């Protein structure tokens, strides 16, 4: 899904370009990415793999962590930011004041990048603890909410799921869990 290379946190010697948020037009993610990259704008679109039910089958799909939005980075002095608003696939740059787009805190974007692999795929949390509330993202229990009961050393996590009104203990790979909330 996300064919774009992971942007570097430090684009140049000592240069930290600001990050902004772009709202996409419906179903125009791929078009917007291509057109923004052609303009020399860095993009970051974190996504996660999820299991979806389609025609009674479980299908692996990729979904944006923030559906309908992309993070973009560019120099306000060299890129005419108003042209981003007219880019095919882009609805608008998110702004709260008419004369400038709203800047996303660099720490927020860099922390998100650290939680992703080089392609932008959100990695599972490194540390889950007994009692954490988690959401199952893949497999037959996708979208179930449960409680971590026990951590096994082989990357399996024992989770208590409410199935048909009964608490059931299920072993799930850590890669298939996200903190709920």
PDB file of C-alpha atoms in Angstrom:
ATOM      1  CA  UNK A   1       0.000   0.000   0.000  1.00  0.00           C
ATOM      2  CA  UNK A   2       2.612   2.507   1.028  1.00  0.00           C
ATOM      3  CA  UNK A   3       5.184   2.530  -1.758  1.00  0.00           C
ATOM      4  CA  UNK A   4       6.857   5.697  -0.536  1.00  0.00           C
ATOM      5  CA  UNK A   5      10.253   5.564   1.085  1.00  0.00           C
ATOM      6  CA  UNK A   6      10.420   6.485   4.725  1.00  0.00           C
ATOM      7  CA  UNK A   7      11.462  10.138   5.011  1.00  0.00           C
ATOM      8  CA  UNK A   8      14.628  10.948   6.891  1.00  0.00           C
ATOM      9  CA  UNK A   9      14.253  12.665  10.230  1.00  0.00           C
ATOM     10  CA  UNK A  10      17.108  15.012   9.405  1.00  0.00           C
ATOM     11  CA  UNK A  11      16.797  16.155   5.769  1.00  0.00           C
ATOM     12  CA  UNK A  12      20.045  18.111   5.799  1.00  0.00           C
ATOM     13  CA  UNK A  13      22.872  19.308   7.999  1.00  0.00           C
ATOM     14  CA  UNK A  14      21.105  20.905  10.926  1.00  0.00           C
ATOM     15  CA  UNK A  15      17.980  21.568   8.852  1.00  0.00           C
ATOM     16  CA  UNK A  16      14.721  20.449  10.429  1.00  0.00           C
ATOM     17  CA  UNK A  17      11.888  21.037   8.006  1.00  0.00           C
ATOM     18  CA  UNK A  18       8.459  21.613   9.551  1.00  0.00           C
ATOM     19  CA  UNK A  19       5.674  19.054   9.204  1.00  0.00           C
ATOM     20  CA  UNK A  20       2.099  19.848   8.210  1.00  0.00           C
ATOM     21  CA  UNK A  21      -1.102  17.882   7.822  1.00  0.00           C
ATOM     22  CA  UNK A  22      -2.882  17.448   4.487  1.00  0.00           C
ATOM     23  CA  UNK A  23      -6.507  16.406   4.244  1.00  0.00           C
ATOM     24  CA  UNK A  24      -7.142  14.104   1.278  1.00  0.00           C
ATOM     25  CA  UNK A  25     -10.080  13.929  -1.062  1.00  0.00           C
ATOM     26  CA  UNK A  26     -12.078  10.693  -0.745  1.00  0.00           C
ATOM     27  CA  UNK A  27     -10.289   7.664  -2.283  1.00  0.00           C
ATOM     28  CA  UNK A  28      -7.448   9.852  -3.572  1.00  0.00           C
ATOM     29  CA  UNK A  29      -4.562   8.739  -1.369  1.00  0.00           C
ATOM     30  CA  UNK A  30      -2.378   7.255  -4.139  1.00  0.00           C
ATOM     31  CA  UNK A  31      -2.953  10.199  -6.484  1.00  0.00           C
ATOM     32  CA  UNK A  32      -2.153  12.742  -3.769  1.00  0.00           C
ATOM     33  CA  UNK A  33       1.042  10.896  -2.756  1.00  0.00           C
ATOM     34  CA  UNK A  34       2.295  10.748  -6.333  1.00  0.00           C
ATOM     35  CA  UNK A  35       1.552  14.417  -7.030  1.00  0.00           C
ATOM     36  CA  UNK A  36       3.053  15.667  -3.758  1.00  0.00           C
ATOM     37  CA  UNK A  37       6.249  13.693  -4.355  1.00  0.00           C
ATOM     38  CA  UNK A  38       6.503  15.141  -7.877  1.00  0.00           C
ATOM     39  CA  UNK A  39       6.471  18.597  -6.275  1.00  0.00           C
ATOM     40  CA  UNK A  40       9.431  17.643  -4.071  1.00  0.00           C
ATOM     41  CA  UNK A  41       7.375  17.435  -0.894  1.00  0.00           C
ATOM     42  CA  UNK A  42       8.245  14.748   1.649  1.00  0.00           C
ATOM     43  CA  UNK A  43       5.317  12.709   2.866  1.00  0.00           C
ATOM     44  CA  UNK A  44       4.746  10.381   5.776  1.00  0.00           C
ATOM     45  CA  UNK A  45       1.662   8.168   5.791  1.00  0.00           C
ATOM     46  CA  UNK A  46       1.791   5.678   8.668  1.00  0.00           C
ATOM     47  CA  UNK A  47      -0.356   2.608   8.054  1.00  0.00           C
ATOM     48  CA  UNK A  48      -1.154  -0.680   9.727  1.00  0.00           C
ATOM     49  CA  UNK A  49      -2.142  -4.117   8.511  1.00  0.00           C
ATOM     50  CA  UNK A  50      -5.591  -5.193   9.611  1.00  0.00           C
ATOM     51  CA  UNK A  51      -7.840  -8.144   8.951  1.00  0.00           C
ATOM     52  CA  UNK A  52     -11.149  -7.317   7.318  1.00  0.00           C
ATOM     53  CA  UNK A  53     -14.101  -9.559   6.643  1.00  0.00           C
ATOM     54  CA  UNK A  54     -15.144  -9.617   2.987  1.00  0.00           C
ATOM     55  CA  UNK A  55     -17.634 -12.089   1.553  1.00  0.00           C
ATOM     56  CA  UNK A  56     -17.287 -14.356   4.612  1.00  0.00           C
ATOM     57  CA  UNK A  57     -13.503 -14.455   4.234  1.00  0.00           C
ATOM     58  CA  UNK A  58     -10.747 -12.838   6.249  1.00  0.00           C
ATOM     59  CA  UNK A  59      -8.587 -10.583   4.077  1.00  0.00           C
ATOM     60  CA  UNK A  60      -5.382  -8.765   5.065  1.00  0.00           C
ATOM     61  CA  UNK A  61      -5.530  -5.078   4.125  1.00  0.00           C
ATOM     62  CA  UNK A  62      -3.559  -1.959   4.901  1.00  0.00           C
ATOM     63  CA  UNK A  63      -5.223   1.119   6.387  1.00  0.00           C
ATOM     64  CA  UNK A  64      -3.851   4.542   7.164  1.00  0.00           C
ATOM     65  CA  UNK A  65      -3.428   5.160  10.881  1.00  0.00           C
ATOM     66  CA  UNK A  66      -5.074   8.550  10.246  1.00  0.00           C
ATOM     67  CA  UNK A  67      -7.581   7.845   7.448  1.00  0.00           C
ATOM     68  CA  UNK A  68      -7.939  10.741   5.036  1.00  0.00           C
ATOM     69  CA  UNK A  69      -4.747  12.525   6.133  1.00  0.00           C
ATOM     70  CA  UNK A  70      -1.021  12.609   5.272  1.00  0.00           C
ATOM     71  CA  UNK A  71       1.875  14.327   6.987  1.00  0.00           C
ATOM     72  CA  UNK A  72       3.886  16.508   4.592  1.00  0.00           C
ATOM     73  CA  UNK A  73       7.175  18.306   5.068  1.00  0.00           C
ATOM     74  CA  UNK A  74       8.543  21.198   3.041  1.00  0.00           C
ATOM     75  CA  UNK A  75      10.296  24.520   3.402  1.00  0.00           C
ATOM     76  CA  UNK A  76       7.728  27.323   3.550  1.00  0.00           C
ATOM     77  CA  UNK A  77      10.252  29.704   1.925  1.00  0.00           C
ATOM     78  CA  UNK A  78      10.976  27.608  -1.167  1.00  0.00           C
ATOM     79  CA  UNK A  79       7.670  25.798  -1.763  1.00  0.00           C
ATOM     80  CA  UNK A  80       4.583  27.839  -2.484  1.00  0.00           C
ATOM     81  CA  UNK A  81       2.351  26.147   0.059  1.00  0.00           C
ATOM     82  CA  UNK A  82      -0.885  27.402  -1.530  1.00  0.00           C
ATOM     83  CA  UNK A  83      -0.157  25.171  -4.531  1.00  0.00           C
ATOM     84  CA  UNK A  84      -0.425  22.168  -2.203  1.00  0.00           C
ATOM     85  CA  UNK A  85      -4.112  23.012  -1.743  1.00  0.00           C
ATOM     86  CA  UNK A  86      -4.644  22.735  -5.503  1.00  0.00           C
ATOM     87  CA  UNK A  87      -2.722  19.457  -5.852  1.00  0.00           C
ATOM     88  CA  UNK A  88      -4.809  16.692  -7.390  1.00  0.00           C
ATOM     89  CA  UNK A  89      -6.026  14.387  -4.603  1.00  0.00           C
ATOM     90  CA  UNK A  90      -5.544  16.983  -1.857  1.00  0.00           C
ATOM     91  CA  UNK A  91      -8.540  18.653  -0.272  1.00  0.00           C
ATOM     92  CA  UNK A  92      -6.544  21.182   1.763  1.00  0.00           C
ATOM     93  CA  UNK A  93      -3.613  21.841   4.030  1.00  0.00           C
ATOM     94  CA  UNK A  94      -4.967  21.921   7.574  1.00  0.00           C
ATOM     95  CA  UNK A  95      -4.727  25.458   8.916  1.00  0.00           C
ATOM     96  CA  UNK A  96      -6.285  27.423  11.725  1.00  0.00           C
ATOM     97  CA  UNK A  97      -5.221  30.832  10.478  1.00  0.00           C
ATOM     98  CA  UNK A  98      -5.753  31.840   6.852  1.00  0.00           C
ATOM     99  CA  UNK A  99      -2.236  33.044   6.148  1.00  0.00           C
ATOM    100  CA  UNK A 100      -0.319  29.878   7.162  1.00  0.00           C
ATOM    101  CA  UNK A 101      -0.840  26.122   7.441  1.00  0.00           C
ATOM    102  CA  UNK A 102      -0.811  24.692  10.979  1.00  0.00           C
ATOM    103  CA  UNK A 103       2.536  23.147  11.851  1.00  0.00           C
ATOM    104  CA  UNK A 104       2.483  19.672  13.424  1.00  0.00           C
ATOM    105  CA  UNK A 105       4.909  19.363  16.362  1.00  0.00           C
ATOM    106  CA  UNK A 106       8.129  17.749  15.122  1.00  0.00           C
ATOM    107  CA  UNK A 107       8.294  15.543  18.217  1.00  0.00           C
ATOM    108  CA  UNK A 108       4.894  14.033  17.392  1.00  0.00           C
ATOM    109  CA  UNK A 109       5.949  13.099  13.857  1.00  0.00           C
ATOM    110  CA  UNK A 110       9.388  11.833  14.881  1.00  0.00           C
ATOM    111  CA  UNK A 111       7.879   9.658  17.635  1.00  0.00           C
ATOM    112  CA  UNK A 112       5.414   8.224  15.122  1.00  0.00           C
ATOM    113  CA  UNK A 113       8.272   7.519  12.705  1.00  0.00           C
ATOM    114  CA  UNK A 114      10.171   5.664  15.410  1.00  0.00           C
ATOM    115  CA  UNK A 115       7.158   3.375  15.878  1.00  0.00           C
ATOM    116  CA  UNK A 116       7.111   2.535  12.154  1.00  0.00           C
ATOM    117  CA  UNK A 117       9.288   0.386   9.912  1.00  0.00           C
ATOM    118  CA  UNK A 118      11.093   1.996   6.917  1.00  0.00           C
ATOM    119  CA  UNK A 119       7.974   1.610   4.712  1.00  0.00           C
ATOM    120  CA  UNK A 120       5.781   3.438   7.248  1.00  0.00           C
ATOM    121  CA  UNK A 121       4.049   0.359   8.699  1.00  0.00           C
ATOM    122  CA  UNK A 122       3.131   0.825  12.343  1.00  0.00           C
ATOM    123  CA  UNK A 123       4.950  -1.758  14.443  1.00  0.00           C
ATOM    124  CA  UNK A 124       3.350  -3.441  17.434  1.00  0.00           C
ATOM    125  CA  UNK A 125       4.106  -1.916  20.807  1.00  0.00           C
ATOM    126  CA  UNK A 126       7.377  -3.162  22.222  1.00  0.00           C
ATOM    127  CA  UNK A 127       6.147  -3.436  25.741  1.00  0.00           C
ATOM    128  CA  UNK A 128       2.820  -4.881  26.721  1.00  0.00           C
ATOM    129  CA  UNK A 129       2.099  -5.633  30.336  1.00  0.00           C
ATOM    130  CA  UNK A 130      -0.262  -7.930  32.148  1.00  0.00           C
ATOM    131  CA  UNK A 131      -3.624  -6.187  32.496  1.00  0.00           C
ATOM    132  CA  UNK A 132      -3.242  -3.980  29.376  1.00  0.00           C
ATOM    133  CA  UNK A 133      -6.364  -3.590  27.263  1.00  0.00           C
ATOM    134  CA  UNK A 134      -5.582  -4.551  23.658  1.00  0.00           C
ATOM    135  CA  UNK A 135      -7.327  -4.744  20.285  1.00  0.00           C
ATOM    136  CA  UNK A 136      -6.691  -7.747  18.022  1.00  0.00           C
ATOM    137  CA  UNK A 137      -5.797  -6.486  14.523  1.00  0.00           C
ATOM    138  CA  UNK A 138      -5.366  -9.710  12.531  1.00  0.00           C
ATOM    139  CA  UNK A 139      -6.764 -13.210  12.407  1.00  0.00           C
ATOM    140  CA  UNK A 140     -10.140 -14.684  13.271  1.00  0.00           C
ATOM    141  CA  UNK A 141     -10.465 -12.469  16.366  1.00  0.00           C
ATOM    142  CA  UNK A 142      -9.807  -9.192  14.508  1.00  0.00           C
ATOM    143  CA  UNK A 143     -11.413  -6.167  16.206  1.00  0.00           C
ATOM    144  CA  UNK A 144     -11.969  -8.033  19.480  1.00  0.00           C
ATOM    145  CA  UNK A 145     -10.949  -6.153  22.616  1.00  0.00           C
ATOM    146  CA  UNK A 146      -9.293  -8.141  25.370  1.00  0.00           C
ATOM    147  CA  UNK A 147      -7.028  -8.009  28.383  1.00  0.00           C
ATOM    148  CA  UNK A 148      -3.431  -9.252  28.442  1.00  0.00           C
ATOM    149  CA  UNK A 149      -3.265 -12.097  30.910  1.00  0.00           C
ATOM    150  CA  UNK A 150       0.274 -13.377  30.453  1.00  0.00           C
ATOM    151  CA  UNK A 151       3.325 -12.813  28.266  1.00  0.00           C
ATOM    152  CA  UNK A 152       5.052 -15.881  26.790  1.00  0.00           C
ATOM    153  CA  UNK A 153       8.738 -15.701  25.779  1.00  0.00           C
ATOM    154  CA  UNK A 154       8.009 -16.904  22.213  1.00  0.00           C
ATOM    155  CA  UNK A 155       6.226 -13.647  21.193  1.00  0.00           C
ATOM    156  CA  UNK A 156       2.820 -15.127  22.053  1.00  0.00           C
ATOM    157  CA  UNK A 157       0.603 -13.263  24.412  1.00  0.00           C
ATOM    158  CA  UNK A 158      -2.238 -14.862  26.315  1.00  0.00           C
ATOM    159  CA  UNK A 159      -5.274 -12.616  26.045  1.00  0.00           C
ATOM    160  CA  UNK A 160      -8.660 -12.931  27.709  1.00  0.00           C
ATOM    161  CA  UNK A 161     -11.405 -12.285  25.135  1.00  0.00           C
ATOM    162  CA  UNK A 162     -15.135 -12.088  25.758  1.00  0.00           C
ATOM    163  CA  UNK A 163     -16.525 -14.685  23.321  1.00  0.00           C
ATOM    164  CA  UNK A 164     -20.240 -15.390  23.498  1.00  0.00           C
ATOM    165  CA  UNK A 165     -20.442 -13.920  26.981  1.00  0.00           C
ATOM    166  CA  UNK A 166     -17.654 -16.112  28.331  1.00  0.00           C
ATOM    167  CA  UNK A 167     -14.068 -15.080  29.096  1.00  0.00           C
ATOM    168  CA  UNK A 168     -11.845 -17.215  26.859  1.00  0.00           C
ATOM    169  CA  UNK A 169      -8.050 -17.456  27.037  1.00  0.00           C
ATOM    170  CA  UNK A 170      -6.456 -17.158  23.555  1.00  0.00           C
ATOM    171  CA  UNK A 171      -2.780 -17.109  22.495  1.00  0.00           C
ATOM    172  CA  UNK A 172      -2.091 -14.306  20.003  1.00  0.00           C
ATOM    173  CA  UNK A 173       1.137 -13.121  18.392  1.00  0.00           C
ATOM    174  CA  UNK A 174       2.311  -9.752  19.704  1.00  0.00           C
ATOM    175  CA  UNK A 175       2.398  -8.442  16.101  1.00  0.00           C
ATOM    176  CA  UNK A 176      -1.381  -8.898  15.935  1.00  0.00           C
ATOM    177  CA  UNK A 177      -2.134  -6.706  18.959  1.00  0.00           C
ATOM    178  CA  UNK A 178      -2.410  -2.943  19.509  1.00  0.00           C
ATOM    179  CA  UNK A 179      -3.066  -1.071  22.708  1.00  0.00           C
ATOM    180  CA  UNK A 180      -6.758  -0.185  22.801  1.00  0.00           C
ATOM    181  CA  UNK A 181      -7.710   3.323  23.535  1.00  0.00           C
TER     182      UNK A 181
END
